[in-house]
N, CA, C and O atoms as a printed pandas DataFrame, in Angstrom:
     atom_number atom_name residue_name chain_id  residue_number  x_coord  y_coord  z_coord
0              1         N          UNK        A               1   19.595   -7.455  -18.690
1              2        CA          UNK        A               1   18.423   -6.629  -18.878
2              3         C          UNK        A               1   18.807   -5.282  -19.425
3              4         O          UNK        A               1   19.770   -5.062  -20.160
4              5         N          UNK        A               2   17.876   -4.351  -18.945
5              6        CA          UNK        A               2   18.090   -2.928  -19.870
6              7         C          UNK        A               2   18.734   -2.101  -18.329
7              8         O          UNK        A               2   18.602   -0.878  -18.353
8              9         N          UNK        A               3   19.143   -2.466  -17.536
9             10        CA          UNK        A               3   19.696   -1.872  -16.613
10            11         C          UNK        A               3   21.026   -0.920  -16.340
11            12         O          UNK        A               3   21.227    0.109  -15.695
12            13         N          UNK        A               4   22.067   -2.059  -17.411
13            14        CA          UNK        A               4   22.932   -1.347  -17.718
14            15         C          UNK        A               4   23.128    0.066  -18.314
15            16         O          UNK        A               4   22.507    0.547  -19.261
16            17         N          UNK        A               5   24.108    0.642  -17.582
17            18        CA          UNK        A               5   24.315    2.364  -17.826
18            19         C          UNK        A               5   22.961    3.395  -17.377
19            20         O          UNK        A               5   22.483    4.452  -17.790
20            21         N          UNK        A               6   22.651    2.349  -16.218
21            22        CA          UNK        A               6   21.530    3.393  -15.623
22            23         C          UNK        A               6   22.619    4.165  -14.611
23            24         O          UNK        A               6   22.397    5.374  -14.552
24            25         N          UNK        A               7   23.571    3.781  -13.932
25            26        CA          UNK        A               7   24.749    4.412  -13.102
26            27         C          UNK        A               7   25.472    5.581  -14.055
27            28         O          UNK        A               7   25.583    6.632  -13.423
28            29         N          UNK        A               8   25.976    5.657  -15.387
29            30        CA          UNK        A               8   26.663    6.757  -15.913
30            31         C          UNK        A               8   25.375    7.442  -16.473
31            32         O          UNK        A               8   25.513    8.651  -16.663
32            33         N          UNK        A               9   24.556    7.091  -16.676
33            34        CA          UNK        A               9   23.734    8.098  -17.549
34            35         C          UNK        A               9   22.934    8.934  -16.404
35            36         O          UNK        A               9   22.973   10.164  -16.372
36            37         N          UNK        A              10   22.076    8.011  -15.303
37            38        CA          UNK        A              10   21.202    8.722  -14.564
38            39         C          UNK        A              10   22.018    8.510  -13.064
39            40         O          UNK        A              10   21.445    8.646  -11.983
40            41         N          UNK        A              11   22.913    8.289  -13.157
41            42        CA          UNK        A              11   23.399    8.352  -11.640
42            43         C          UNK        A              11   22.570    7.196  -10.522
43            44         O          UNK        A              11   22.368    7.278   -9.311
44            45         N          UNK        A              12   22.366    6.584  -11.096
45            46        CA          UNK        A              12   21.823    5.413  -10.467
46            47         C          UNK        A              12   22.130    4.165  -11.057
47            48         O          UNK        A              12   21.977    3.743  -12.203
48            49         N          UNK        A              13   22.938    3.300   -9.269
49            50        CA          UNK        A              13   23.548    2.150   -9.169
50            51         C          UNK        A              13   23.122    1.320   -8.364
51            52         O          UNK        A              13   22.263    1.692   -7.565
52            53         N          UNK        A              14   23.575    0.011   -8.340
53            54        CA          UNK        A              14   23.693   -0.892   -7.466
54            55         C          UNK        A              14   23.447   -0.529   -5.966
55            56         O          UNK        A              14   22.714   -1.199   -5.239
56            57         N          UNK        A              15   24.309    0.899   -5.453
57            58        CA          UNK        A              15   24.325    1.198   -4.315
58            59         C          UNK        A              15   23.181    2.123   -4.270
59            60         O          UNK        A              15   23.139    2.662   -3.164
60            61         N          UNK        A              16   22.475    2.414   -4.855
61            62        CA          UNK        A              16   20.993    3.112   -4.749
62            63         C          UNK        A              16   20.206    2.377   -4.568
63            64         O          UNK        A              16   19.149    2.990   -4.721
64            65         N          UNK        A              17   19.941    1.058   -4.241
65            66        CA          UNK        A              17   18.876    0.565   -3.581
66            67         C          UNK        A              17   18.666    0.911   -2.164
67            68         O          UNK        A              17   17.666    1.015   -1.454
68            69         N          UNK        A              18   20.023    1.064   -1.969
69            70        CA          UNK        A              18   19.205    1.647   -0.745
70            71         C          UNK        A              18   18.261    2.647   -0.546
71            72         O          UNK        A              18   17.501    2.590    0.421
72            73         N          UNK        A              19   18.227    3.416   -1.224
73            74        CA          UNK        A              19   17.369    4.451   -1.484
74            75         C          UNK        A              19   16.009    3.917   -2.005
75            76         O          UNK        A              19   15.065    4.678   -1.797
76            77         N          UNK        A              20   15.795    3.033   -2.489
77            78        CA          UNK        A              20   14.208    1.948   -2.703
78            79         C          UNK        A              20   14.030    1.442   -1.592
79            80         O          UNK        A              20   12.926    1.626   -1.080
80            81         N          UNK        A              21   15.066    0.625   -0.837
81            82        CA          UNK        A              21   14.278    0.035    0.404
82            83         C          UNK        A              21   13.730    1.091    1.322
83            84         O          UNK        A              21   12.642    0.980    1.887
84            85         N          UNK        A              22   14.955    2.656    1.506
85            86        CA          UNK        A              22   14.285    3.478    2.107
86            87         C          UNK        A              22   12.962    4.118    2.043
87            88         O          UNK        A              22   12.295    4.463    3.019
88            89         N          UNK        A              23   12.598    4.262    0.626
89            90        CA          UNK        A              23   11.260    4.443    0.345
90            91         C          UNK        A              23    9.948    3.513    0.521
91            92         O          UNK        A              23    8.824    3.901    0.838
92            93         N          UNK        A              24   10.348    2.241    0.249
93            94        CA          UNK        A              24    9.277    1.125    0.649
94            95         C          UNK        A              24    9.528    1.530    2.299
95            96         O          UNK        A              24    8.704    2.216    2.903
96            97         N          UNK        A              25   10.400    1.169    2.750
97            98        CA          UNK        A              25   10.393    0.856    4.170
98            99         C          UNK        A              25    9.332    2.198    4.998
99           100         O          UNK        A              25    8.651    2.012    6.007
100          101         N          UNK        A              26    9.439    3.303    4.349
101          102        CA          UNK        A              26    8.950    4.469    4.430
102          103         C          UNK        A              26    7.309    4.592    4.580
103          104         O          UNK        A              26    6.588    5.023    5.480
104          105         N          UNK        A              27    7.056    4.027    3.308
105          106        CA          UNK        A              27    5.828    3.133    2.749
106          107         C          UNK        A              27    4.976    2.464    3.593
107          108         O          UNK        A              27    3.830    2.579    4.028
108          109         N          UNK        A              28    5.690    1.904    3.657
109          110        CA          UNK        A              28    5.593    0.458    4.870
110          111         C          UNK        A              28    5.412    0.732    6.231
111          112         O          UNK        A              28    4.998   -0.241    6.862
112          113         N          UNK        A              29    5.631    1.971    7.019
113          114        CA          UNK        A              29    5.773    2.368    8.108
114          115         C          UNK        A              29    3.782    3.465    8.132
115          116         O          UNK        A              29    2.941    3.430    9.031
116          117         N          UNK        A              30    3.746    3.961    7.284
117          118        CA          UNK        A              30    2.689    4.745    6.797
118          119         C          UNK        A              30    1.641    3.845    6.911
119          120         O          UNK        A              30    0.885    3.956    7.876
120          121         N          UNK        A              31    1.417    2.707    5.839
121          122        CA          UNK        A              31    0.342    1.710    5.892
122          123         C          UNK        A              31    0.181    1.094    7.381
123          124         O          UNK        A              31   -0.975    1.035    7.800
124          125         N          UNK        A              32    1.378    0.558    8.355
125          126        CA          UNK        A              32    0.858    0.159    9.529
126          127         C          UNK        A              32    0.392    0.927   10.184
127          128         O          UNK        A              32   -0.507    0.521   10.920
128          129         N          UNK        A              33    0.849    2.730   10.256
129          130        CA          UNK        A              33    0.026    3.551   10.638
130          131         C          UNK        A              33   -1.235    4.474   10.316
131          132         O          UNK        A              33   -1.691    5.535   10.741
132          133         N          UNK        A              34   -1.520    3.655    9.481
133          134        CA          UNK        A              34   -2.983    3.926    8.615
134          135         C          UNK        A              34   -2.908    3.051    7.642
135          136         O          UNK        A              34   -2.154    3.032    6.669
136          137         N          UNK        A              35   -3.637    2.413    7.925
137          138        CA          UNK        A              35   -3.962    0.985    7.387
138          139         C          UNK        A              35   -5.111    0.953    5.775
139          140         O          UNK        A              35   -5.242    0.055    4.944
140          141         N          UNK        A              36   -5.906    2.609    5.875
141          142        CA          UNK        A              36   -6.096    2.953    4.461
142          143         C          UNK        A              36   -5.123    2.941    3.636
143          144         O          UNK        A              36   -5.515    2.400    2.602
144          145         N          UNK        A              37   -4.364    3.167    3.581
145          146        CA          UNK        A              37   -3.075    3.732    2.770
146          147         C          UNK        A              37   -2.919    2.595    1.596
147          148         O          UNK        A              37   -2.956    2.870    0.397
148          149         N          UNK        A              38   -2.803    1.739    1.941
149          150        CA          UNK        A              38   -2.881    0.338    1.316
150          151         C          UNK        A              38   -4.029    0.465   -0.042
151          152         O          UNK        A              38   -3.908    0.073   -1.203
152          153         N          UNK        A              39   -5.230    1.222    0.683
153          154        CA          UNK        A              39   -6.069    1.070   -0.833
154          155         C          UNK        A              39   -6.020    2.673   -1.125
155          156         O          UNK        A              39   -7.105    3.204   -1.365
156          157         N          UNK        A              40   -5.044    3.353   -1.125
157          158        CA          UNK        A              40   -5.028    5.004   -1.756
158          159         C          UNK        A              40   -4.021    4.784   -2.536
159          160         O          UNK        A              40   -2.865    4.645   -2.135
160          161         N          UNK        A              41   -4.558    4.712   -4.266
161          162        CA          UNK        A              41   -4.032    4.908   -5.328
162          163         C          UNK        A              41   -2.969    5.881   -5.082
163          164         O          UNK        A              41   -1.777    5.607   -5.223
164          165         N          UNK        A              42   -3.335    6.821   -4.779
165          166        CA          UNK        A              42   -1.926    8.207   -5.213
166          167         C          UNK        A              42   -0.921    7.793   -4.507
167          168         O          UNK        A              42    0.238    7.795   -4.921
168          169         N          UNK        A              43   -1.487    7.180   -2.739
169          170        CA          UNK        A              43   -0.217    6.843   -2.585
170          171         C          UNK        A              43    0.708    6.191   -2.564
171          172         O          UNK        A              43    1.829    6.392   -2.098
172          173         N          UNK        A              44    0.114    5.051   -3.271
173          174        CA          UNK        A              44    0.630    3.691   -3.530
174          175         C          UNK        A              44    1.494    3.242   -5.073
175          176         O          UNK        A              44    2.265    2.353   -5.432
176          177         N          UNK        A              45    0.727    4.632   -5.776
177          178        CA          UNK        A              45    1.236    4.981   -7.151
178          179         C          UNK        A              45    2.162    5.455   -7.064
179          180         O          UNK        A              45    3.013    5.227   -7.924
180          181         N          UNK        A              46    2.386    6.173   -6.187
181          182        CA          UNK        A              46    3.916    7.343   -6.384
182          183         C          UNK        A              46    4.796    6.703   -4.737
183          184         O          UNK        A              46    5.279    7.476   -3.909
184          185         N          UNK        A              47    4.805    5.882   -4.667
185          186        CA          UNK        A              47    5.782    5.425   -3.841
186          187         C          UNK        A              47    6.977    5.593   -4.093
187          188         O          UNK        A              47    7.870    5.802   -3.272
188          189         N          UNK        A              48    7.109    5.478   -5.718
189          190        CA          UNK        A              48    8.672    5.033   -5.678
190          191         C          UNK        A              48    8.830    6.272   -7.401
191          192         O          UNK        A              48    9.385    6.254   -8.500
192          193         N          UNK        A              49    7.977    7.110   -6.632
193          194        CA          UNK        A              49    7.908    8.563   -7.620
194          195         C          UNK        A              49    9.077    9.064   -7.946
195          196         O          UNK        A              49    9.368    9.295   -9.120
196          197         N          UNK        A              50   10.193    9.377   -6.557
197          198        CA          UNK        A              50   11.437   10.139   -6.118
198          199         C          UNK        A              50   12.563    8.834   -7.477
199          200         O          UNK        A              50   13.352    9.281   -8.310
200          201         N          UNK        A              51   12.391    7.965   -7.364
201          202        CA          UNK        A              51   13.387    7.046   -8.020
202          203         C          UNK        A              51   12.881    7.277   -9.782
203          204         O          UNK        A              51   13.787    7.273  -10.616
204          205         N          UNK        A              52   11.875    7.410  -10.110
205          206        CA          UNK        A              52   11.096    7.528  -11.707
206          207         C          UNK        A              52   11.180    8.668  -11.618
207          208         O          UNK        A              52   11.037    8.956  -12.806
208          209         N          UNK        A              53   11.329    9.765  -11.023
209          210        CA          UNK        A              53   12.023   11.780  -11.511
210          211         C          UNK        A              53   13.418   11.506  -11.926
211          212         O          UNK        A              53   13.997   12.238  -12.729
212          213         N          UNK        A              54   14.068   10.269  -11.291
213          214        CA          UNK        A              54   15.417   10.419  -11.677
214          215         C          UNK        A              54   15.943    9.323  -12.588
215          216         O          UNK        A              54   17.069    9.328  -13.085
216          217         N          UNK        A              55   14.890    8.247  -12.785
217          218        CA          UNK        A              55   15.624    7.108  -13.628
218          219         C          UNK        A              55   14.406    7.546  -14.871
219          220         O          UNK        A              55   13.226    7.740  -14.578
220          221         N          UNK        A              56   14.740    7.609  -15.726
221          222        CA          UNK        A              56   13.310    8.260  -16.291
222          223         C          UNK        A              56   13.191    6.677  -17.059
223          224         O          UNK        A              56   12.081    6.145  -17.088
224          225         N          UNK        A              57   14.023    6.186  -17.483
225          226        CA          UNK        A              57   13.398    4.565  -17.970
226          227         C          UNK        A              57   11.931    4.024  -17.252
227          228         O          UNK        A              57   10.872    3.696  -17.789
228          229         N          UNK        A              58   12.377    4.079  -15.645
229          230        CA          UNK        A              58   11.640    3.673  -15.167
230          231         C          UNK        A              58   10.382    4.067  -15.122
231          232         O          UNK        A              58    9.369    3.367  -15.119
232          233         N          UNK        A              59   10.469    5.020  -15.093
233          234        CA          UNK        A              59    9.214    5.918  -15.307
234          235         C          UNK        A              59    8.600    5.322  -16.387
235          236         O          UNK        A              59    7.575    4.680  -16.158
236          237         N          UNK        A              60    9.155    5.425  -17.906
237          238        CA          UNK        A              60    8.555    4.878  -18.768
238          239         C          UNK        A              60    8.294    3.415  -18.819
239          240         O          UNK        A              60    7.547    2.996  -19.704
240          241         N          UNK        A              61    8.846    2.565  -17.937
241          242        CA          UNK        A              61    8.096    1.053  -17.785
242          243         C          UNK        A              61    7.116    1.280  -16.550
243          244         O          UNK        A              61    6.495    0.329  -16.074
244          245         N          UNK        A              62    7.003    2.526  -16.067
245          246        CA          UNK        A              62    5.885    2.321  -15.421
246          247         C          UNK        A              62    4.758    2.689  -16.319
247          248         O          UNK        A              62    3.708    2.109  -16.040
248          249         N          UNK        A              63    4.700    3.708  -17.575
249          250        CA          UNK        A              63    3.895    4.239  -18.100
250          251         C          UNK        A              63    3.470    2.924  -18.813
251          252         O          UNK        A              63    2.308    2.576  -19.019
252          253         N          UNK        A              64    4.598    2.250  -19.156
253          254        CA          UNK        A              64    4.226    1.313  -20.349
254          255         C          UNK        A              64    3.760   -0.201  -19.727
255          256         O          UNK        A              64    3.581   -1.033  -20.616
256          257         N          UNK        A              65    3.488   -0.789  -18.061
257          258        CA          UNK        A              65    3.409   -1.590  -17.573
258          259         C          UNK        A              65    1.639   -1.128  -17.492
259          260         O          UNK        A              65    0.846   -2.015  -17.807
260          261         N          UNK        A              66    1.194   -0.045  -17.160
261          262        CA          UNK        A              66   -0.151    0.476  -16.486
262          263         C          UNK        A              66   -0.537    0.987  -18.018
263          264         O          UNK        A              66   -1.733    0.700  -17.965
264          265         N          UNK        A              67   -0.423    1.342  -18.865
265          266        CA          UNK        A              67   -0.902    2.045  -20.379
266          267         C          UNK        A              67   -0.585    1.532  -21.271
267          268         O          UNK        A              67   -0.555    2.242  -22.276
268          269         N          UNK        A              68   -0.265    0.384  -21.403
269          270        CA          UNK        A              68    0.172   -0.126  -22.638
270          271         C          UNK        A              68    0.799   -1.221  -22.725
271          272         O          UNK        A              68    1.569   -1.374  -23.673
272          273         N          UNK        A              69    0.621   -2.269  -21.743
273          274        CA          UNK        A              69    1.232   -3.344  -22.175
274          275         C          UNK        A              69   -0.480   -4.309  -21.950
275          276         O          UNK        A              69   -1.324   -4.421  -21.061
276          277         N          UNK        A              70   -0.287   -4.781  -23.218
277          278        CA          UNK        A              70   -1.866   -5.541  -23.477
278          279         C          UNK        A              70   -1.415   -6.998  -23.058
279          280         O          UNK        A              70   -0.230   -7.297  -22.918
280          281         N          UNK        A              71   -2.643   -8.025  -22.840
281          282        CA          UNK        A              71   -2.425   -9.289  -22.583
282          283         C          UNK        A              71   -3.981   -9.974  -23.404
283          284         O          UNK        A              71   -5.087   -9.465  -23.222
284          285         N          UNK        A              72   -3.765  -11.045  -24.185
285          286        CA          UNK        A              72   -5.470  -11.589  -24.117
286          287         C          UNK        A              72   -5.712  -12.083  -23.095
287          288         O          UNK        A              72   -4.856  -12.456  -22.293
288          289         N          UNK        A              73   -7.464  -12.212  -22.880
289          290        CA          UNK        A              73   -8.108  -12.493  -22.036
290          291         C          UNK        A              73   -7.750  -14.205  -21.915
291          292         O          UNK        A              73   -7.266  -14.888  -22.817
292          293         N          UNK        A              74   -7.998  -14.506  -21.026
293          294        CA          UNK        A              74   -7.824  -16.209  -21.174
294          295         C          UNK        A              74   -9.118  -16.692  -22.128
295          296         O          UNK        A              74  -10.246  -16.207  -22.045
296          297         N          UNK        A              75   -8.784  -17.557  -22.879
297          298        CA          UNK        A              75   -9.749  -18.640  -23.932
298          299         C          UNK        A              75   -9.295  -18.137  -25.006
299          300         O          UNK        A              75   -9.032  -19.121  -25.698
300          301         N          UNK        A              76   -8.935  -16.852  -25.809
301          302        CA          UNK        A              76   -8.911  -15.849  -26.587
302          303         C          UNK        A              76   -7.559  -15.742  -26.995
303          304         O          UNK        A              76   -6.612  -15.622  -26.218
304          305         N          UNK        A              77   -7.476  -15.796  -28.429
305          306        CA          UNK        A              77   -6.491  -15.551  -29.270
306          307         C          UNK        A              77   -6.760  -14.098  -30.045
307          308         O          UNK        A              77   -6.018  -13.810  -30.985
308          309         N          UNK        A              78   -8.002  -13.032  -29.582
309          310        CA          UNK        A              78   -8.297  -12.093  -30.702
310          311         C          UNK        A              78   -7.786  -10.943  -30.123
311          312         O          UNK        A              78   -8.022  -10.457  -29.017
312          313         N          UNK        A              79   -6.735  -10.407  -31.408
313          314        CA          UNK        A              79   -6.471   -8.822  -31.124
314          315         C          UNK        A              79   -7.281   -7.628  -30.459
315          316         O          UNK        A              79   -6.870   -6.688  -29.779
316          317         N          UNK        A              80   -8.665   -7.992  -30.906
317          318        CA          UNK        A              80   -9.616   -7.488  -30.180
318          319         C          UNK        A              80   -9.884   -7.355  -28.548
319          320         O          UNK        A              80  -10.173   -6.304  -27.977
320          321         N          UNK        A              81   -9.743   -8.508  -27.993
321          322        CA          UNK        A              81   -9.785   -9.535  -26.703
322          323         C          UNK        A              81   -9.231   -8.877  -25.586
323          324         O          UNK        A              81   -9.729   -8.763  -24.467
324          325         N          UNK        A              82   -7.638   -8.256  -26.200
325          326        CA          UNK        A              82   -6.373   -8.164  -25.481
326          327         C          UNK        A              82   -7.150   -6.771  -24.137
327          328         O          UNK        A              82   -8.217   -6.171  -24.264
328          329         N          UNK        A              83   -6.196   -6.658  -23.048
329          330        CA          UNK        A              83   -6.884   -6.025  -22.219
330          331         C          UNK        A              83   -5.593   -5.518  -21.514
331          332         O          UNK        A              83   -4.611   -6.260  -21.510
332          333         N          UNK        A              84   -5.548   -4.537  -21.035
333          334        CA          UNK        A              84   -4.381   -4.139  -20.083
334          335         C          UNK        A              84   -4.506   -4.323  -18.819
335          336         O          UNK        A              84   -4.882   -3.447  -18.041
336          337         N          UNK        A              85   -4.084   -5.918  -18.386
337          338        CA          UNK        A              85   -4.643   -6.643  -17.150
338          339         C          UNK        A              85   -4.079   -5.631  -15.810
339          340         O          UNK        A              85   -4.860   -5.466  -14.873
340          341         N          UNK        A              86   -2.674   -4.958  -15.766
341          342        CA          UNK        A              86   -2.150   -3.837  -14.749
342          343         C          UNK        A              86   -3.370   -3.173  -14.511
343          344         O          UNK        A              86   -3.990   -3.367  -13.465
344          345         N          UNK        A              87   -3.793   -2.364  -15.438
345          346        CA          UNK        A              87   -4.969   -1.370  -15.613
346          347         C          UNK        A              87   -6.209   -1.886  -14.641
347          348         O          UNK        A              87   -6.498   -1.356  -13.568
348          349         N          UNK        A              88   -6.878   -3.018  -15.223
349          350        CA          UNK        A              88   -7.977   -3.609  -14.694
350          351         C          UNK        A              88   -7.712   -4.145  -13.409
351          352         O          UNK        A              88   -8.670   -4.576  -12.767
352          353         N          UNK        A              89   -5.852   -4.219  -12.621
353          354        CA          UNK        A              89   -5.868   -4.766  -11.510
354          355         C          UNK        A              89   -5.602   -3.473  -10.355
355          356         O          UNK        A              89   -5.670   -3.476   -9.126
356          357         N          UNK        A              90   -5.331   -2.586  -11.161
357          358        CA          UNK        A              90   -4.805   -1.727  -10.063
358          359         C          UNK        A              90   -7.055   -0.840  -10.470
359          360         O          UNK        A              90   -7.630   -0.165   -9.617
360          361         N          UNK        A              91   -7.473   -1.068  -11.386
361          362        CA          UNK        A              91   -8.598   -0.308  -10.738
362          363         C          UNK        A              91  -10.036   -1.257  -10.296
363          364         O          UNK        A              91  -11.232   -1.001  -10.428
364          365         N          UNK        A              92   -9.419   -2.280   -9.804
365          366        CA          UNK        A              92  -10.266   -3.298   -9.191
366          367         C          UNK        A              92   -9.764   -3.117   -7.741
367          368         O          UNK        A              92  -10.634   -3.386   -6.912
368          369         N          UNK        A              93   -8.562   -2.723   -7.223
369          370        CA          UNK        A              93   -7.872   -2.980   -6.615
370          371         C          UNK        A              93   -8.342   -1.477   -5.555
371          372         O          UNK        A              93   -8.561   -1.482   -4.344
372          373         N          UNK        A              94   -8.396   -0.093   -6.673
373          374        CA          UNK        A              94   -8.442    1.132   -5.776
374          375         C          UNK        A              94   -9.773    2.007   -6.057
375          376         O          UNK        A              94  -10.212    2.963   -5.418
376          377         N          UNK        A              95  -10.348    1.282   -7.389
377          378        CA          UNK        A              95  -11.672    1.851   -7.476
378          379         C          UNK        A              95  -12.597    1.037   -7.635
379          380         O          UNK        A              95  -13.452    1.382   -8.451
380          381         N          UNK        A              96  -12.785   -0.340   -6.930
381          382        CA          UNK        A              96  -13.647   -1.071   -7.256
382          383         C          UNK        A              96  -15.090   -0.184   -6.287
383          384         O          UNK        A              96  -14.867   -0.097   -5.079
384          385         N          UNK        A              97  -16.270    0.340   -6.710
385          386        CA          UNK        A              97  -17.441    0.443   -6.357
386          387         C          UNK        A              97  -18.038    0.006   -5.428
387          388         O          UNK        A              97  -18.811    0.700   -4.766
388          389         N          UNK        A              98  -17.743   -1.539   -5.135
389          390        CA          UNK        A              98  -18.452   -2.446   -4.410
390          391         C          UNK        A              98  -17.675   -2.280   -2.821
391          392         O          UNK        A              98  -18.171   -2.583   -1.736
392          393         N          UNK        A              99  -16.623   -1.834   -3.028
393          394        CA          UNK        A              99  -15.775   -1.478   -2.031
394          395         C          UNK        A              99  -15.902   -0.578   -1.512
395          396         O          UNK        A              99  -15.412   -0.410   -0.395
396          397         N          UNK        A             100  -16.365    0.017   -1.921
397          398        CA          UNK        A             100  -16.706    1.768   -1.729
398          399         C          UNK        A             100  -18.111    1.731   -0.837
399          400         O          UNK        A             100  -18.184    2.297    0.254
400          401         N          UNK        A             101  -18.964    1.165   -1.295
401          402        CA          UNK        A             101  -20.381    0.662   -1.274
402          403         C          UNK        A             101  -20.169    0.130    0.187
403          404         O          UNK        A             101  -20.615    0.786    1.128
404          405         N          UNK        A             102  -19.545   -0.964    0.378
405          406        CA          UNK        A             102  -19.349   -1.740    1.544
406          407         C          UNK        A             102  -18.858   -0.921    2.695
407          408         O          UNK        A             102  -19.203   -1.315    3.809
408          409         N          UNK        A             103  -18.131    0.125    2.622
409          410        CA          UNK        A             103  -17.169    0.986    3.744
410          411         C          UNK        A             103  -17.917    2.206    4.164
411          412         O          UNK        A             103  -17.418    2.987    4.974
């Protein structure tokens, strides 16, 4: 993958996961103690914020996973069609209306 020389360039290796599980695990400790947390965009967006200030790739496959990576719709072959399914899942997911409506 594109992983390589993320250790000499940004100082991040193999042995820095630990530093992701620490942050999920972190994560993870928050949501069982507030069980909103789970549907709060900001904080579910920037979980793994501290690791994308310092790997900046990542950062940019996050920009480019949520802004810019298109898919067509199913049935549909038209350039037109294509939709940024991340986009439509993460705001079904934290701004759906009906959800809002219901709570």
């Amino acid at each position: 993958g594109k992983c390589g020389g993320l250790d000499r360039e940004f100082e991040f290796g193999v042995t820095d996961m630990a530093e992701v599980v620490d942050l999920m695990d972190s994560c993870c400790d928050e949501i069982v103690r507030d069980g909103s947390k789970l549907l709060d965009n900001p904080f579910m967006m920037e979980a793994l914020s501290p690791i994308a200030k310092k790997v900046t790739p990542f950062q940019d496959y996050l920009d480019y996973i949520f802004e810019e990576k298109s898919s067509y719709v199913i049935g549909s072959l038209e350039e037109d069609d294509k939709v940024l399914p991340w986009d439509i899942l993460r705001a079904s997911v934290f701004f759906n209306s009906e959800r809002h409506h219901s709570e």
